[in-house]
Amino acid sequence: MTFLLFLIGITATIVGALPPGASNLAVIKTTINEDIKQGLKISYGAGFGEVILAFLALSFGLLIKEYFVMHTWIQIVLIIVLFIVGVYLVQTKPKKVKDPSSFSSKYVTGFLLSIVNPPVLIYWVVVFSMLHKNYNFDSMSTLPVLILFFSGVFLGKVLTLYGYGRLGHLIQNKKSNFKCFINRLIGVILIVISIIQTIKLSLF
């Protein structure tokens, strides 16, 4: 059961981290502008940030859920930001710019990009609700079980972002029009996500 929770931690994190987000895009950009080793530094910081979010969701799940239900303006702001970033990426041509992560530690950049992500917090609240129902897993579980689960969370985040880093590595030596296609693809994905979130908010 303990090892199963470790695998669940990895799987749940990968599923939650696959949609393109700020940390994913930062890894791709850093890999393109520098190299995959620098992109991995962001992924390690983001992995730690993911663990913190998961821990908060496990400890204060009910309070967090109620807060977001009562403050719909947070969800509206996130939808608007996703839509604006998506439109920007669709319309903007790739150009050589100085990597913003070079101004500070890439570990810190990855951590901040990961932890400032309310939708992921809600995602973990839902995950832990299911785990408690099916496996009786909660904040009162034994320390070894908790450590193993959160190790799975960290590993899942790093593996996912490493995959994005490999994508950035493939793009690195390609033509600029291919980079433009990737930018537009990510932009379209973000716009679609914002539309889906708007529909969900209007229905519920």
JSON list of C-alpha atoms in Angstrom, two decimals, residues 57-195:
[
{"chain": "A", "resi": 57, "resn": "ALA", "atom": "CA", "xyz": [-4.01, 20.98, 0.24]},
{"chain": "A", "resi": 58, "resn": "LEU", "atom": "CA", "xyz": [-3.62, 17.95, 2.49]},
{"chain": "A", "resi": 59, "resn": "SER", "atom": "CA", "xyz": [-3.55, 20.02, 5.67]},
{"chain": "A", "resi": 60, "resn": "PHE", "atom": "CA", "xyz": [-6.19, 22.66, 4.86]},
{"chain": "A", "resi": 61, "resn": "GLY", "atom": "CA", "xyz": [-8.20, 21.11, 2.04]},
{"chain": "A", "resi": 62, "resn": "LEU", "atom": "CA", "xyz": [-11.70, 21.99, 3.26]},
{"chain": "A", "resi": 63, "resn": "LEU", "atom": "CA", "xyz": [-10.81, 25.60, 4.10]},
{"chain": "A", "resi": 64, "resn": "ILE", "atom": "CA", "xyz": [-9.13, 26.09, 0.72]},
{"chain": "A", "resi": 65, "resn": "LYS", "atom": "CA", "xyz": [-12.10, 24.67, -1.16]},
{"chain": "A", "resi": 66, "resn": "GLU", "atom": "CA", "xyz": [-14.57, 26.89, 0.68]},
{"chain": "A", "resi": 67, "resn": "TYR", "atom": "CA", "xyz": [-12.39, 29.98, 0.11]},
{"chain": "A", "resi": 68, "resn": "PHE", "atom": "CA", "xyz": [-12.30, 29.51, -3.66]},
{"chain": "A", "resi": 69, "resn": "VAL", "atom": "CA", "xyz": [-16.03, 28.79, -3.79]},
{"chain": "A", "resi": 70, "resn": "MET", "atom": "CA", "xyz": [-16.76, 32.02, -1.90]},
{"chain": "A", "resi": 71, "resn": "HIS", "atom": "CA", "xyz": [-14.31, 34.14, -3.92]},
{"chain": "A", "resi": 72, "resn": "THR", "atom": "CA", "xyz": [-15.17, 33.56, -7.57]},
{"chain": "A", "resi": 73, "resn": "TRP", "atom": "CA", "xyz": [-13.21, 36.68, -8.55]},
{"chain": "A", "resi": 74, "resn": "ILE", "atom": "CA", "xyz": [-9.99, 34.65, -8.16]},
{"chain": "A", "resi": 75, "resn": "GLN", "atom": "CA", "xyz": [-11.20, 32.18, -10.77]},
{"chain": "A", "resi": 76, "resn": "ILE", "atom": "CA", "xyz": [-12.28, 35.03, -13.07]},
{"chain": "A", "resi": 77, "resn": "VAL", "atom": "CA", "xyz": [-8.85, 36.70, -12.81]},
{"chain": "A", "resi": 78, "resn": "LEU", "atom": "CA", "xyz": [-7.11, 33.39, -13.64]},
{"chain": "A", "resi": 79, "resn": "ILE", "atom": "CA", "xyz": [-9.37, 32.90, -16.68]},
{"chain": "A", "resi": 80, "resn": "ILE", "atom": "CA", "xyz": [-8.58, 36.41, -17.94]},
{"chain": "A", "resi": 81, "resn": "VAL", "atom": "CA", "xyz": [-4.82, 35.93, -17.44]},
{"chain": "A", "resi": 82, "resn": "LEU", "atom": "CA", "xyz": [-4.87, 32.58, -19.28]},
{"chain": "A", "resi": 83, "resn": "PHE", "atom": "CA", "xyz": [-6.80, 34.13, -22.18]},
{"chain": "A", "resi": 84, "resn": "ILE", "atom": "CA", "xyz": [-4.52, 37.18, -22.46]},
{"chain": "A", "resi": 85, "resn": "VAL", "atom": "CA", "xyz": [-1.34, 35.09, -22.37]},
{"chain": "A", "resi": 86, "resn": "GLY", "atom": "CA", "xyz": [-2.84, 32.72, -24.94]},
{"chain": "A", "resi": 87, "resn": "VAL", "atom": "CA", "xyz": [-3.73, 35.57, -27.34]},
{"chain": "A", "resi": 88, "resn": "TYR", "atom": "CA", "xyz": [-0.27, 37.10, -26.83]},
{"chain": "A", "resi": 89, "resn": "LEU", "atom": "CA", "xyz": [1.48, 33.82, -27.72]},
{"chain": "A", "resi": 90, "resn": "VAL", "atom": "CA", "xyz": [-0.71, 33.29, -30.79]},
{"chain": "A", "resi": 91, "resn": "GLN", "atom": "CA", "xyz": [0.02, 36.78, -32.17]},
{"chain": "A", "resi": 92, "resn": "THR", "atom": "CA", "xyz": [3.66, 37.20, -31.14]},
{"chain": "A", "resi": 93, "resn": "LYS", "atom": "CA", "xyz": [6.52, 36.10, -33.37]},
{"chain": "A", "resi": 94, "resn": "PRO", "atom": "CA", "xyz": [9.50, 34.48, -31.63]},
{"chain": "A", "resi": 95, "resn": "LYS", "atom": "CA", "xyz": [12.41, 36.80, -31.03]},
{"chain": "A", "resi": 96, "resn": "LYS", "atom": "CA", "xyz": [15.67, 36.61, -29.21]},
{"chain": "A", "resi": 97, "resn": "VAL", "atom": "CA", "xyz": [15.28, 38.02, -25.74]},
{"chain": "A", "resi": 98, "resn": "LYS", "atom": "CA", "xyz": [17.30, 37.72, -22.62]},
{"chain": "A", "resi": 99, "resn": "ASP", "atom": "CA", "xyz": [16.04, 34.88, -20.47]},
{"chain": "A", "resi": 100, "resn": "PRO", "atom": "CA", "xyz": [14.26, 36.44, -17.46]},
{"chain": "A", "resi": 101, "resn": "SER", "atom": "CA", "xyz": [15.37, 33.57, -15.25]},
{"chain": "A", "resi": 102, "resn": "SER", "atom": "CA", "xyz": [18.99, 34.73, -15.65]},
{"chain": "A", "resi": 103, "resn": "PHE", "atom": "CA", "xyz": [18.28, 37.61, -13.27]},
{"chain": "A", "resi": 104, "resn": "SER", "atom": "CA", "xyz": [17.71, 35.29, -10.34]},
{"chain": "A", "resi": 105, "resn": "SER", "atom": "CA", "xyz": [18.32, 31.74, -9.25]},
{"chain": "A", "resi": 106, "resn": "LYS", "atom": "CA", "xyz": [16.54, 29.34, -11.56]},
{"chain": "A", "resi": 107, "resn": "TYR", "atom": "CA", "xyz": [15.68, 27.19, -8.55]},
{"chain": "A", "resi": 108, "resn": "VAL", "atom": "CA", "xyz": [13.84, 30.14, -6.99]},
{"chain": "A", "resi": 109, "resn": "THR", "atom": "CA", "xyz": [12.19, 30.98, -10.33]},
{"chain": "A", "resi": 110, "resn": "GLY", "atom": "CA", "xyz": [10.87, 27.44, -10.68]},
{"chain": "A", "resi": 111, "resn": "PHE", "atom": "CA", "xyz": [9.64, 27.43, -7.08]},
{"chain": "A", "resi": 112, "resn": "LEU", "atom": "CA", "xyz": [7.76, 30.74, -7.44]},
{"chain": "A", "resi": 113, "resn": "LEU", "atom": "CA", "xyz": [6.21, 29.83, -10.79]},
{"chain": "A", "resi": 114, "resn": "SER", "atom": "CA", "xyz": [4.99, 26.54, -9.34]},
{"chain": "A", "resi": 115, "resn": "ILE", "atom": "CA", "xyz": [3.67, 27.69, -5.98]},
{"chain": "A", "resi": 116, "resn": "VAL", "atom": "CA", "xyz": [1.72, 30.73, -7.27]},
{"chain": "A", "resi": 117, "resn": "ASN", "atom": "CA", "xyz": [-0.85, 28.47, -8.93]},
{"chain": "A", "resi": 118, "resn": "PRO", "atom": "CA", "xyz": [-4.29, 28.32, -7.22]},
{"chain": "A", "resi": 119, "resn": "PRO", "atom": "CA", "xyz": [-5.82, 25.85, -9.73]},
{"chain": "A", "resi": 120, "resn": "VAL", "atom": "CA", "xyz": [-3.16, 23.29, -8.80]},
{"chain": "A", "resi": 121, "resn": "LEU", "atom": "CA", "xyz": [-4.02, 23.81, -5.13]},
{"chain": "A", "resi": 122, "resn": "ILE", "atom": "CA", "xyz": [-7.66, 22.98, -5.88]},
{"chain": "A", "resi": 123, "resn": "TYR", "atom": "CA", "xyz": [-6.52, 20.00, -7.96]},
{"chain": "A", "resi": 124, "resn": "TRP", "atom": "CA", "xyz": [-4.68, 18.57, -4.96]},
{"chain": "A", "resi": 125, "resn": "VAL", "atom": "CA", "xyz": [-7.69, 19.15, -2.71]},
{"chain": "A", "resi": 126, "resn": "VAL", "atom": "CA", "xyz": [-9.72, 16.94, -5.07]},
{"chain": "A", "resi": 127, "resn": "VAL", "atom": "CA", "xyz": [-6.95, 14.32, -5.26]},
{"chain": "A", "resi": 128, "resn": "PHE", "atom": "CA", "xyz": [-6.66, 14.06, -1.49]},
{"chain": "A", "resi": 129, "resn": "SER", "atom": "CA", "xyz": [-10.42, 13.85, -1.14]},
{"chain": "A", "resi": 130, "resn": "MET", "atom": "CA", "xyz": [-10.36, 10.77, -3.40]},
{"chain": "A", "resi": 131, "resn": "LEU", "atom": "CA", "xyz": [-7.34, 9.28, -1.62]},
{"chain": "A", "resi": 132, "resn": "HIS", "atom": "CA", "xyz": [-9.01, 9.66, 1.76]},
{"chain": "A", "resi": 133, "resn": "LYS", "atom": "CA", "xyz": [-12.14, 7.96, 0.48]},
{"chain": "A", "resi": 134, "resn": "ASN", "atom": "CA", "xyz": [-10.38, 5.03, -1.21]},
{"chain": "A", "resi": 135, "resn": "TYR", "atom": "CA", "xyz": [-7.17, 4.56, 0.79]},
{"chain": "A", "resi": 136, "resn": "ASN", "atom": "CA", "xyz": [-7.85, 6.38, 4.09]},
{"chain": "A", "resi": 137, "resn": "PHE", "atom": "CA", "xyz": [-4.87, 8.62, 3.31]},
{"chain": "A", "resi": 138, "resn": "ASP", "atom": "CA", "xyz": [-4.79, 11.97, 5.12]},
{"chain": "A", "resi": 139, "resn": "SER", "atom": "CA", "xyz": [-2.54, 14.25, 7.19]},
{"chain": "A", "resi": 140, "resn": "MET", "atom": "CA", "xyz": [-2.70, 11.73, 10.05]},
{"chain": "A", "resi": 141, "resn": "SER", "atom": "CA", "xyz": [-0.99, 9.00, 8.02]},
{"chain": "A", "resi": 142, "resn": "THR", "atom": "CA", "xyz": [2.38, 7.75, 9.27]},
{"chain": "A", "resi": 143, "resn": "LEU", "atom": "CA", "xyz": [5.47, 9.85, 8.55]},
{"chain": "A", "resi": 144, "resn": "PRO", "atom": "CA", "xyz": [7.13, 7.24, 6.24]},
{"chain": "A", "resi": 145, "resn": "VAL", "atom": "CA", "xyz": [3.94, 7.08, 4.14]},
{"chain": "A", "resi": 146, "resn": "LEU", "atom": "CA", "xyz": [3.74, 10.87, 3.89]},
{"chain": "A", "resi": 147, "resn": "ILE", "atom": "CA", "xyz": [7.42, 11.17, 2.97]},
{"chain": "A", "resi": 148, "resn": "LEU", "atom": "CA", "xyz": [7.10, 8.51, 0.27]},
{"chain": "A", "resi": 149, "resn": "PHE", "atom": "CA", "xyz": [3.97, 10.09, -1.18]},
{"chain": "A", "resi": 150, "resn": "PHE", "atom": "CA", "xyz": [5.48, 13.59, -1.35]},
{"chain": "A", "resi": 151, "resn": "SER", "atom": "CA", "xyz": [8.67, 12.12, -2.83]},
{"chain": "A", "resi": 152, "resn": "GLY", "atom": "CA", "xyz": [6.43, 10.79, -5.59]},
{"chain": "A", "resi": 153, "resn": "VAL", "atom": "CA", "xyz": [4.95, 14.27, -6.02]},
{"chain": "A", "resi": 154, "resn": "PHE", "atom": "CA", "xyz": [8.41, 15.82, -6.37]},
{"chain": "A", "resi": 155, "resn": "LEU", "atom": "CA", "xyz": [9.57, 13.14, -8.80]},
{"chain": "A", "resi": 156, "resn": "GLY", "atom": "CA", "xyz": [6.40, 13.41, -10.89]},
{"chain": "A", "resi": 157, "resn": "LYS", "atom": "CA", "xyz": [6.82, 17.17, -11.29]},
{"chain": "A", "resi": 158, "resn": "VAL", "atom": "CA", "xyz": [10.50, 16.92, -12.21]},
{"chain": "A", "resi": 159, "resn": "LEU", "atom": "CA", "xyz": [9.85, 14.12, -14.75]},
{"chain": "A", "resi": 160, "resn": "THR", "atom": "CA", "xyz": [7.06, 16.09, -16.41]},
{"chain": "A", "resi": 161, "resn": "LEU", "atom": "CA", "xyz": [9.13, 19.25, -16.68]},
{"chain": "A", "resi": 162, "resn": "TYR", "atom": "CA", "xyz": [12.09, 17.21, -17.92]},
{"chain": "A", "resi": 163, "resn": "GLY", "atom": "CA", "xyz": [9.82, 16.09, -20.76]},
{"chain": "A", "resi": 164, "resn": "TYR", "atom": "CA", "xyz": [9.07, 19.74, -21.53]},
{"chain": "A", "resi": 165, "resn": "GLY", "atom": "CA", "xyz": [12.81, 20.40, -21.36]},
{"chain": "A", "resi": 166, "resn": "ARG", "atom": "CA", "xyz": [13.43, 17.70, -23.96]},
{"chain": "A", "resi": 167, "resn": "LEU", "atom": "CA", "xyz": [10.81, 19.39, -26.15]},
{"chain": "A", "resi": 168, "resn": "GLY", "atom": "CA", "xyz": [12.70, 22.66, -25.76]},
{"chain": "A", "resi": 169, "resn": "HIS", "atom": "CA", "xyz": [15.92, 20.87, -26.69]},
{"chain": "A", "resi": 170, "resn": "LEU", "atom": "CA", "xyz": [14.30, 19.61, -29.91]},
{"chain": "A", "resi": 171, "resn": "ILE", "atom": "CA", "xyz": [13.11, 23.11, -30.75]},
{"chain": "A", "resi": 172, "resn": "GLN", "atom": "CA", "xyz": [16.51, 24.63, -29.95]},
{"chain": "A", "resi": 173, "resn": "ASN", "atom": "CA", "xyz": [18.10, 23.85, -33.31]},
{"chain": "A", "resi": 174, "resn": "LYS", "atom": "CA", "xyz": [14.97, 24.12, -35.42]},
{"chain": "A", "resi": 175, "resn": "LYS", "atom": "CA", "xyz": [13.95, 26.97, -37.68]},
{"chain": "A", "resi": 176, "resn": "SER", "atom": "CA", "xyz": [12.26, 30.04, -36.22]},
{"chain": "A", "resi": 177, "resn": "ASN", "atom": "CA", "xyz": [8.98, 29.23, -37.97]},
{"chain": "A", "resi": 178, "resn": "PHE", "atom": "CA", "xyz": [8.82, 25.97, -35.99]},
{"chain": "A", "resi": 179, "resn": "LYS", "atom": "CA", "xyz": [9.33, 27.96, -32.79]},
{"chain": "A", "resi": 180, "resn": "CYS", "atom": "CA", "xyz": [6.51, 30.23, -33.92]},
{"chain": "A", "resi": 181, "resn": "PHE", "atom": "CA", "xyz": [4.29, 27.18, -34.44]},
{"chain": "A", "resi": 182, "resn": "ILE", "atom": "CA", "xyz": [5.02, 25.95, -30.90]},
{"chain": "A", "resi": 183, "resn": "ASN", "atom": "CA", "xyz": [4.27, 29.40, -29.45]},
{"chain": "A", "resi": 184, "resn": "ARG", "atom": "CA", "xyz": [0.95, 29.51, -31.28]},
{"chain": "A", "resi": 185, "resn": "LEU", "atom": "CA", "xyz": [0.08, 25.95, -30.27]},
{"chain": "A", "resi": 186, "resn": "ILE", "atom": "CA", "xyz": [0.66, 26.76, -26.59]},
{"chain": "A", "resi": 187, "resn": "GLY", "atom": "CA", "xyz": [-1.34, 29.96, -27.02]},
{"chain": "A", "resi": 188, "resn": "VAL", "atom": "CA", "xyz": [-4.30, 28.10, -28.51]},
{"chain": "A", "resi": 189, "resn": "ILE", "atom": "CA", "xyz": [-4.16, 25.57, -25.66]},
{"chain": "A", "resi": 190, "resn": "LEU", "atom": "CA", "xyz": [-4.27, 28.35, -23.06]},
{"chain": "A", "resi": 191, "resn": "ILE", "atom": "CA", "xyz": [-7.21, 30.02, -24.81]},
{"chain": "A", "resi": 192, "resn": "VAL", "atom": "CA", "xyz": [-9.10, 26.71, -24.91]},
{"chain": "A", "resi": 193, "resn": "ILE", "atom": "CA", "xyz": [-8.41, 26.15, -21.19]},
{"chain": "A", "resi": 194, "resn": "SER", "atom": "CA", "xyz": [-9.71, 29.65, -20.38]},
{"chain": "A", "resi": 195, "resn": "ILE", "atom": "CA", "xyz": [-12.90, 28.99, -22.38]}
]
